[in-house]
């Protein structure tokens, strides 16, 4: 929740691990008919201990990064990484959205559970950033951690879904709701229509807190109110938070909204103190936007009731009856490869549990030409695991291009296709082998730190609109950019090239404070620093013939010290074999 002044606000940023036991809603719970068209399974009891463990992680992140998690800072970037890693491991479809209109360059984090109809979405959000004054544990680690733990529990339970559930962690809320506003504005009218309700959670563990619900009497608020009513809490309208948190952009776009809050700087009335306990005349959160907003500034009772209320709403709104069918998916990366007679190449076969429980998946391949063998290590995995596929060609293997079908067999059968090209001994397939070297086609097949691949005009691309911008924060920071590359065999020349622009605020002429390291496989090709700063882009070229016939990783690593920015901007990466 942001302040009423235009440049400051409340903060959200905590995360949760997730092992919870199923528990029925309280015996007196009210099931709102408007919000629950299908009878749901019992909602899980969210472990407040797990939620607090995420808060502890946010505190540690802040402590290690200048004492805060402000949007655009190293603390915020680390918070995004923490939440993202937990969600990806749980099976979520996770994306980062660069907020180009935010005061501080940073990303929203969106995670969707890939079950339920895609045109029937229920969305739950909290802002992950804090103010610069402190670690932002109640504001808004509490909301962020509560949502993270709920997301992990939903994945763990993996129930049948009547609606699609989407979670969001917003950036730059404290500067004026900028992250959530950017997201809403990026949606088409059709995409907005898919969202049937948005629920916001901002400061849900205030130590002198109350129990407040946005748009208390609305149909959208019904499941949140029903859960707190079942506990006899007598919630009130969130008057203090109106227009001050991330539900506001959704509301302005015509999307129904609600959410929980336990109060910020407003003071508790005597009537509220009599009803809820606490101190009359004192602020709901005495550490609002202060350095004392630490893990000591948390009411475990309010946090527990808020997190459980989120789970109740998710189960009422989006969970159906029954047990999901066990299913999984199979994917191969890279999706193609080449080798000469007598050579071999590898790829990674990944599996994921898409519904029900994890299962054993046996791997096999078909479609290989005469003289080509395909093996897997290991030959079977538990869905969610991966294996290395090795493709080998004999000296007499049939040449040409072939579609290899990779099959995973469990309770069902799923397949993926790998395109294999076999050439004669000494043959050269040639050409450019770097994928998306100009960064104009999204992030695939690159793996990059949040915000590296960008079309920001602050550092223009050499060609097109996009490039890779590593560092440039003016604080302790590390960015990486990498791609797995299959180098063809049998060619005469192998030239790796990229254009590099280095811009720095460092004034030294003798000390390399900030560095960019370029690696190809196990070889460090070059290291650049602030001492190499120059106007425009410079072409850098390397002979990588030593890696012919191998699959290796091209990696750029940028490291920046605690002050004075250096930007390493990379564009138009190529590896020409001929």
XYZ file of C-alpha atoms in Angstrom:
578
model
C 0.000 0.000 0.000
C 1.481 3.303 -1.063
C 1.347 6.564 0.843
C -1.095 9.261 -0.169
C 1.904 11.294 -1.320
C 2.853 10.385 -4.900
C 6.360 9.028 -4.382
C 6.202 6.602 -1.444
C 4.166 3.589 -0.395
C 3.812 0.359 1.564
C 5.833 -2.720 0.761
C 5.211 -6.433 0.045
C 7.909 -9.047 -0.314
C 8.024 -12.394 1.425
C 7.914 -15.934 0.288
C 6.862 -19.322 1.495
C 8.115 -22.937 1.194
C 5.130 -25.300 1.425
C 4.164 -28.387 3.296
C 0.667 -28.085 4.720
C -1.977 -30.428 5.986
C -5.517 -30.428 4.678
C -8.036 -28.995 7.075
C -11.735 -28.367 6.684
C -12.907 -24.763 7.040
C -14.133 -23.825 10.528
C -17.383 -25.475 11.589
C -19.228 -22.167 11.452
C -17.815 -21.196 8.043
C -20.244 -19.645 5.586
C -20.050 -20.862 1.985
C -21.093 -17.889 -0.197
C -23.265 -19.235 -3.011
C -22.283 -16.461 -5.439
C -18.578 -17.209 -5.085
C -18.732 -21.008 -5.008
C -20.764 -22.410 -7.911
C -19.136 -25.856 -7.536
C -18.655 -27.759 -4.272
C -14.970 -27.626 -3.435
C -12.652 -29.915 -1.543
C -11.690 -28.825 1.959
C -9.180 -25.977 1.859
C -5.717 -26.686 3.265
C -4.536 -25.213 6.559
C -1.613 -22.969 5.609
C 1.320 -23.360 7.996
C 2.141 -19.969 9.485
C 5.590 -21.376 10.319
C 6.258 -21.861 6.619
C 5.051 -18.344 5.841
C 7.333 -16.950 8.538
C 10.253 -18.910 7.046
C 9.759 -16.983 3.806
C 9.712 -13.741 5.783
C 13.018 -14.715 7.323
C 14.429 -15.184 3.817
C 13.228 -11.697 2.837
C 14.854 -10.274 5.958
C 18.131 -11.970 5.057
C 17.919 -10.678 1.487
C 17.420 -7.120 2.747
C 20.249 -7.433 5.272
C 22.622 -8.627 2.556
C 21.625 -5.872 0.121
C 21.820 -2.545 1.872
C 18.977 -3.118 4.340
C 16.019 -2.883 1.940
C 14.171 -4.448 -0.991
C 13.211 -1.290 -2.874
C 12.114 -1.770 -6.506
C 15.095 -1.762 -8.869
C 17.578 -2.571 -6.105
C 19.683 -5.670 -5.628
C 17.414 -6.593 -2.708
C 14.350 -6.530 -4.954
C 16.083 -8.560 -7.682
C 17.099 -11.177 -5.108
C 13.516 -11.287 -3.796
C 12.222 -11.961 -7.311
C 14.793 -14.726 -7.770
C 13.815 -16.362 -4.484
C 10.096 -16.422 -5.277
C 10.670 -17.462 -8.895
C 12.882 -20.415 -7.983
C 10.288 -21.757 -5.535
C 7.465 -21.446 -8.080
C 9.376 -23.001 -10.967
C 10.365 -25.960 -8.818
C 6.674 -26.439 -7.947
C 5.623 -26.612 -11.619
C 4.252 -23.118 -12.263
C 4.418 -21.317 -15.579
C 6.472 -18.313 -14.466
C 7.195 -15.134 -16.425
C 8.919 -11.874 -15.606
C 7.488 -8.697 -17.103
C 9.842 -5.732 -17.426
C 8.038 -2.588 -16.265
C 9.337 0.031 -18.686
C 7.219 2.832 -17.175
C 8.237 2.185 -13.562
C 10.255 4.743 -11.616
C 12.839 2.008 -10.989
C 13.684 -0.446 -13.759
C 12.466 -3.800 -12.414
C 10.157 -6.724 -13.108
C 6.722 -7.985 -12.177
C 6.623 -11.729 -11.495
C 3.598 -13.653 -12.807
C 2.970 -17.337 -12.006
C 0.072 -19.367 -13.400
C -0.983 -22.811 -12.282
C -1.438 -24.621 -15.632
C -4.782 -26.232 -14.814
C -8.360 -25.070 -15.332
C -9.899 -23.079 -18.214
C -7.585 -20.333 -19.483
C -10.495 -17.948 -20.082
C -11.717 -18.197 -16.468
C -8.981 -16.667 -14.303
C -8.943 -15.820 -10.599
C -5.933 -13.664 -9.746
C -4.156 -13.126 -6.406
C -1.525 -10.399 -6.048
C 0.802 -8.638 -3.614
C 3.572 -6.104 -4.093
C 7.049 -7.515 -3.601
C 8.929 -4.232 -3.273
C 9.515 -2.226 -0.096
C 10.660 1.266 0.783
C 14.328 2.182 1.117
C 13.999 2.852 4.862
C 13.898 -0.795 5.900
C 13.452 -4.461 4.963
C 9.679 -4.184 4.454
C 8.620 -7.374 6.223
C 5.026 -6.510 7.097
C 4.858 -4.046 4.185
C 4.720 -6.114 2.113
C 6.662 -9.251 2.822
C 3.604 -10.497 4.679
C 1.312 -10.422 1.641
C 4.015 -11.780 -0.677
C 4.909 -14.653 1.647
C 1.278 -15.583 2.236
C 0.674 -15.838 -1.510
C 3.867 -17.785 -2.114
C 2.992 -20.400 0.488
C -0.543 -20.670 -0.899
C 0.853 -21.152 -4.406
C 3.197 -23.896 -3.218
C 0.410 -25.669 -1.346
C -1.903 -25.511 -4.371
C 0.824 -27.162 -6.446
C 1.457 -29.772 -3.766
C -2.244 -30.671 -3.454
C -2.771 -30.475 -7.254
C -6.587 -30.668 -7.106
C -8.947 -30.555 -10.059
C -9.568 -26.948 -11.083
C -12.764 -25.216 -12.174
C -10.899 -21.956 -12.852
C -7.327 -20.955 -13.689
C -5.381 -19.470 -10.728
C -2.796 -16.767 -11.438
C -0.476 -15.250 -8.816
C 1.383 -11.942 -9.184
C 4.137 -10.179 -7.260
C 4.272 -6.506 -8.247
C 7.187 -4.108 -8.504
C 7.308 -0.336 -7.898
C 4.122 -0.221 -5.835
C 5.698 2.153 -3.365
C 6.324 4.699 -6.124
C 2.670 4.817 -7.184
C 1.255 1.350 -8.061
C 3.361 1.389 -11.214
C 4.013 -2.330 -11.671
C 0.384 -3.448 -11.421
C -0.773 -0.519 -13.557
C 1.758 -1.473 -16.256
C 0.485 -5.068 -16.197
C -3.183 -4.102 -16.480
C -2.417 -1.685 -19.322
C -0.534 -4.435 -21.162
C -3.623 -6.665 -21.299
C -5.972 -6.702 -24.266
C -9.696 -6.224 -23.689
C -10.146 -9.971 -24.167
C -7.436 -10.811 -21.623
C -8.975 -8.454 -19.087
C -12.310 -10.171 -19.621
C -10.760 -13.517 -18.691
C -9.979 -12.234 -15.169
C -13.114 -12.862 -13.113
C -11.688 -11.421 -9.906
C -8.476 -9.872 -8.562
C -7.577 -10.252 -4.870
C -4.903 -8.053 -3.252
C -2.962 -8.678 -0.037
C -0.989 -5.735 1.358
C 0.187 -5.710 5.009
C -1.618 -8.699 6.512
C 0.292 -9.135 9.802
C 0.230 -5.732 11.553
C 1.127 -6.044 15.235
C -1.704 -3.764 16.413
C -3.812 -4.736 13.424
C -7.457 -4.996 12.600
C -9.284 -7.126 10.048
C -10.110 -5.176 6.892
C -11.524 -6.293 3.536
C -11.592 -4.309 0.314
C -15.162 -3.779 -0.990
C -16.476 -5.710 2.005
C -20.075 -6.152 0.825
C -19.279 -7.094 -2.799
C -19.843 -10.541 -4.284
C -16.107 -10.725 -5.013
C -15.299 -10.280 -1.306
C -17.721 -13.015 -0.209
C -15.228 -15.895 0.301
C -12.735 -13.664 2.151
C -15.470 -12.351 4.406
C -16.943 -15.816 4.921
C -13.682 -17.152 6.310
C -13.090 -14.285 8.734
C -16.780 -14.331 9.725
C -16.368 -18.013 10.586
C -13.698 -16.973 13.117
C -15.987 -14.326 14.631
C -13.661 -11.484 13.582
C -16.330 -9.008 12.418
C -14.186 -7.521 9.589
C -14.622 -3.917 8.454
C -14.248 -2.064 5.158
C -10.620 -1.213 4.278
C -11.140 2.549 4.236
C -7.469 3.381 4.853
C -6.317 1.383 1.841
C -8.775 2.672 -0.757
C -6.888 3.594 -3.952
C -3.528 2.976 -2.279
C -2.589 -0.542 -3.366
C -2.437 -2.773 -6.416
C -6.141 -3.598 -6.580
C -6.785 -0.016 -7.760
C -5.530 -0.397 -11.384
C -7.669 -3.545 -11.757
C -10.694 -1.763 -10.298
C -10.180 1.152 -12.702
C -10.105 -1.334 -15.602
C -13.498 -2.758 -14.608
C -12.176 -5.992 -13.053
C -13.931 -7.020 -9.777
C -11.558 -6.721 -6.800
C -11.209 -7.445 -3.101
C -8.461 -8.346 -0.636
C -7.268 -8.482 2.964
C -5.352 -5.885 5.003
C -4.622 -5.444 8.710
C -3.819 -1.740 8.683
C -0.947 0.707 8.246
C -0.423 4.118 9.867
C -4.059 4.846 10.791
C -4.919 4.497 14.463
C -7.073 1.836 16.093
C -10.300 3.104 17.599
C -11.537 2.162 21.045
C -14.386 0.199 19.446
C -11.923 -1.770 17.350
C -9.679 -2.419 20.359
C -12.658 -3.770 22.269
C -13.537 -6.038 19.363
C -10.080 -7.204 18.226
C -7.765 -6.473 21.139
C -4.656 -4.316 20.884
C -4.001 -0.692 21.815
C -6.577 2.009 21.213
C -5.196 5.242 19.761
C -2.030 3.588 18.425
C -1.166 2.890 14.790
C -2.079 -0.517 13.380
C 1.572 -0.882 12.320
C 3.950 1.175 14.494
C 6.843 0.408 12.088
C 5.106 1.426 8.875
C 7.801 2.539 6.368
C 10.476 2.458 9.062
C 13.685 0.518 9.646
C 11.971 -1.475 12.426
C 9.703 -3.232 9.870
C 11.593 -6.480 10.446
C 10.575 -10.046 11.287
C 9.949 -8.750 14.824
C 7.201 -6.523 13.417
C 4.842 -9.428 12.667
C 1.634 -10.643 14.299
C 1.630 -14.400 13.752
C -2.096 -14.503 14.542
C -3.050 -11.971 11.871
C -0.634 -13.606 9.417
C -2.107 -17.063 10.019
C -5.707 -15.905 9.640
C -4.875 -14.025 6.445
C -2.986 -16.905 4.825
C -5.738 -19.388 5.687
C -8.349 -16.992 4.313
C -6.473 -16.866 1.005
C -6.519 -20.665 0.814
C -10.236 -20.746 1.607
C -10.919 -18.269 -1.213
C -8.802 -20.227 -3.715
C -10.563 -23.476 -2.918
C -14.028 -21.895 -2.981
C -13.461 -20.017 -6.222
C -11.327 -22.352 -8.326
C -11.109 -25.907 -6.946
C -13.528 -28.678 -7.942
C -14.257 -32.105 -6.532
C -12.483 -35.342 -7.292
C -8.913 -36.443 -7.840
C -6.975 -35.316 -10.929
C -5.732 -37.859 -13.454
C -1.994 -38.513 -13.280
C -0.307 -37.002 -16.336
C 3.058 -35.621 -17.419
C 4.813 -33.870 -20.300
C 8.081 -34.507 -22.181
C 10.362 -31.921 -23.824
C 13.794 -32.027 -25.519
C 16.349 -29.188 -25.430
C 17.791 -28.310 -27.837
C 15.125 -29.546 -30.263
C 17.650 -30.284 -33.029
C 21.261 -31.302 -33.476
C 23.797 -32.450 -36.047
C 26.733 -34.820 -36.089
C 29.142 -36.393 -38.552
C 29.627 -40.104 -39.039
C 31.632 -41.386 -36.110
C 30.512 -38.516 -33.876
C 27.967 -37.990 -31.102
C 25.870 -35.222 -29.593
C 23.689 -34.788 -26.527
C 20.404 -33.143 -25.525
C 18.405 -32.886 -22.305
C 15.049 -34.644 -21.985
C 12.884 -32.939 -19.347
C 9.637 -34.181 -17.838
C 7.028 -32.394 -15.712
C 3.988 -33.537 -13.735
C 1.019 -31.750 -15.331
C -1.754 -33.236 -13.172
C -2.179 -35.709 -10.360
C 0.855 -37.261 -8.740
C 4.410 -37.793 -9.957
C 5.059 -41.125 -11.659
C 7.888 -43.195 -13.136
C 8.498 -42.407 -16.823
C 10.492 -44.805 -19.037
C 12.325 -43.112 -21.917
C 12.831 -44.497 -25.410
C 13.416 -43.228 -28.958
C 12.346 -44.223 -32.457
C 12.952 -42.975 -35.987
C 16.763 -43.088 -35.939
C 18.371 -44.044 -39.277
C 20.593 -47.081 -39.779
C 23.871 -46.732 -37.900
C 22.535 -44.222 -35.338
C 21.870 -45.168 -31.717
C 19.994 -43.168 -29.062
C 20.494 -43.797 -25.337
C 19.275 -42.148 -22.133
C 20.988 -41.642 -18.777
C 19.090 -42.510 -16.680
C 16.709 -44.602 -18.782
C 13.743 -43.714 -16.561
C 12.944 -40.741 -14.346
C 10.274 -39.605 -11.926
C 8.118 -37.018 -13.686
C 9.641 -33.655 -12.882
C 13.139 -35.046 -13.479
C 15.410 -34.998 -16.540
C 17.821 -37.262 -18.395
C 20.683 -36.833 -20.856
C 19.995 -38.180 -24.345
C 23.119 -39.232 -26.290
C 22.882 -39.679 -30.066
C 25.821 -41.514 -31.717
C 26.516 -42.261 -35.385
C 28.698 -45.090 -36.708
C 31.190 -44.578 -39.514
C 28.628 -45.985 -41.967
C 25.503 -44.246 -40.633
C 22.882 -43.128 -43.132
C 23.221 -39.410 -43.846
C 20.374 -36.901 -44.041
C 17.888 -35.207 -41.712
C 15.583 -37.347 -39.572
C 12.795 -36.822 -37.024
C 13.580 -38.726 -33.827
C 10.547 -39.368 -31.615
C 11.375 -39.329 -27.900
C 8.734 -41.236 -25.950
C 7.964 -41.166 -22.241
C 5.882 -44.099 -21.013
C 4.075 -44.082 -17.673
C 0.359 -44.349 -16.925
C 0.012 -42.533 -20.258
C 2.391 -42.019 -23.202
C 3.775 -38.614 -24.140
C 6.239 -37.714 -26.914
C 8.560 -34.964 -28.152
C 10.400 -34.598 -31.475
C 14.137 -34.105 -32.016
C 15.469 -33.214 -35.495
C 18.774 -34.947 -36.241
C 21.092 -34.197 -39.167
C 23.837 -36.733 -39.997
C 26.604 -35.743 -42.424
C 29.495 -37.680 -43.948
C 32.879 -37.701 -42.265
C 34.437 -34.259 -42.562
C 31.188 -32.714 -43.822
C 30.214 -29.249 -42.649
C 26.609 -28.181 -42.118
C 27.870 -24.589 -41.763
C 25.931 -21.407 -41.205
C 24.951 -19.416 -38.124
C 24.323 -21.600 -35.068
C 23.459 -19.024 -32.378
C 19.723 -18.826 -31.772
C 18.040 -15.399 -31.486
C 21.409 -13.640 -31.579
C 19.769 -10.222 -31.995
C 17.363 -10.801 -29.037
C 14.372 -9.744 -31.150
C 12.420 -13.004 -30.642
C 11.873 -12.995 -26.873
C 14.278 -14.758 -24.529
C 14.400 -18.261 -26.059
C 16.881 -19.976 -26.264
C 18.762 -17.643 -23.907
C 18.783 -18.004 -20.128
C 19.227 -14.610 -18.494
C 18.958 -12.733 -15.220
C 15.785 -10.710 -14.746
C 15.631 -7.651 -17.008
C 18.786 -8.397 -19.045
C 17.035 -8.885 -22.402
C 15.255 -5.572 -22.882
C 14.137 -2.930 -25.352
C 14.801 -0.049 -22.945
C 15.864 3.048 -24.861
C 18.255 4.066 -22.075
C 20.832 1.859 -23.786
C 19.850 1.549 -27.470
C 20.299 -1.686 -29.414
C 22.859 -1.861 -32.206
C 20.191 -3.206 -34.573
C 16.464 -3.733 -34.005
C 14.898 -2.867 -30.645
C 16.244 -5.472 -28.225
C 19.678 -6.247 -26.817
C 21.188 -7.779 -23.654
C 21.982 -5.174 -20.982
C 24.054 -6.573 -18.127
C 24.552 -4.526 -14.937
C 24.232 -0.712 -14.981
C 22.683 -0.517 -11.499
C 25.423 1.347 -9.635
C 25.245 -1.182 -6.785
C 26.625 -4.626 -6.027
C 25.056 -6.797 -8.694
C 25.661 -9.821 -10.934
C 23.906 -10.496 -14.272
C 24.274 -13.583 -16.477
C 23.317 -14.430 -20.047
C 23.850 -17.888 -21.541
C 22.860 -20.245 -24.353
C 23.617 -23.894 -25.097
C 25.290 -24.139 -28.530
C 25.821 -27.219 -30.695
C 28.967 -26.601 -32.767
C 28.883 -28.559 -36.051
C 31.819 -30.808 -36.937
C 33.792 -30.948 -40.150
C 33.992 -27.209 -40.899
C 37.122 -25.196 -41.707
C 36.383 -22.052 -39.693
C 34.427 -21.330 -36.526
C 34.084 -17.655 -35.628
C 32.175 -16.493 -32.569
C 31.349 -12.795 -32.737
C 29.304 -10.247 -30.816
C 29.021 -6.485 -30.595
C 29.763 -4.965 -27.192
C 29.122 -1.455 -25.891
C 30.531 -0.489 -22.486
C 29.245 2.616 -20.735
C 30.513 3.607 -17.281
C 30.296 6.267 -14.605
C 33.631 5.149 -13.129
C 36.336 7.831 -13.367
C 39.419 5.705 -12.703
C 41.943 5.039 -15.446
C 43.677 2.186 -13.679
C 41.268 0.034 -11.644
C 38.801 -2.510 -13.065
C 35.901 -2.210 -10.636
C 33.219 -3.783 -12.850
C 33.818 -6.757 -15.174
C 32.226 -8.753 -17.975
C 33.550 -12.297 -18.453
C 32.856 -14.228 -21.666
C 33.077 -18.033 -21.487
C 32.674 -20.684 -24.156
C 32.513 -24.151 -22.680
C 35.383 -24.412 -20.193
C 37.351 -21.580 -21.838
C 37.294 -17.941 -20.706
C 37.523 -16.096 -24.010
C 37.895 -12.582 -22.616
C 37.300 -10.282 -19.643
C 36.248 -6.650 -20.149
C 35.858 -3.925 -17.557
C 34.987 -0.281 -16.986
C 38.486 0.445 -18.353
C 37.271 -0.682 -21.800
C 34.422 1.833 -21.958
C 33.956 3.443 -25.373
C 31.264 5.102 -27.431
C 29.267 2.865 -29.746
C 29.497 -0.882 -30.238
C 32.769 -2.749 -30.824
C 32.913 -6.097 -32.674
C 34.602 -8.842 -30.652
C 35.608 -12.073 -32.491
C 37.035 -15.428 -31.367
C 38.097 -18.695 -32.966
C 36.214 -21.567 -31.283
C 37.318 -24.394 -33.609
C 38.454 -26.391 -30.585
C 34.809 -27.107 -29.768
C 33.800 -28.546 -33.172
C 31.308 -31.384 -32.806
C 30.464 -30.521 -29.207
C 27.505 -28.983 -27.383
C 28.754 -26.272 -25.027
C 27.459 -23.197 -23.194
C 28.205 -19.629 -24.241
C 27.996 -17.473 -21.099
C 28.354 -13.756 -20.336
C 28.763 -12.824 -16.642
C 28.677 -9.176 -15.561
C 29.696 -8.183 -12.025
C 29.348 -4.691 -10.601
C 30.657 -3.265 -7.341
C 28.811 -1.162 -4.782
C 28.954 2.213 -6.527
C 29.132 3.951 -9.929
C 27.424 2.024 -12.699
C 28.994 0.199 -15.612
C 26.698 -1.131 -18.344
C 27.792 -4.006 -20.576
C 25.460 -4.078 -23.592
C 25.645 -7.048 -25.979
C 23.932 -7.358 -29.375
C 24.052 -9.390 -32.623
C 25.741 -12.545 -31.325
C 26.807 -15.022 -34.045
C 28.765 -18.223 -34.456
C 29.550 -18.732 -38.130
C 30.801 -22.160 -39.209
C 32.015 -22.696 -42.772
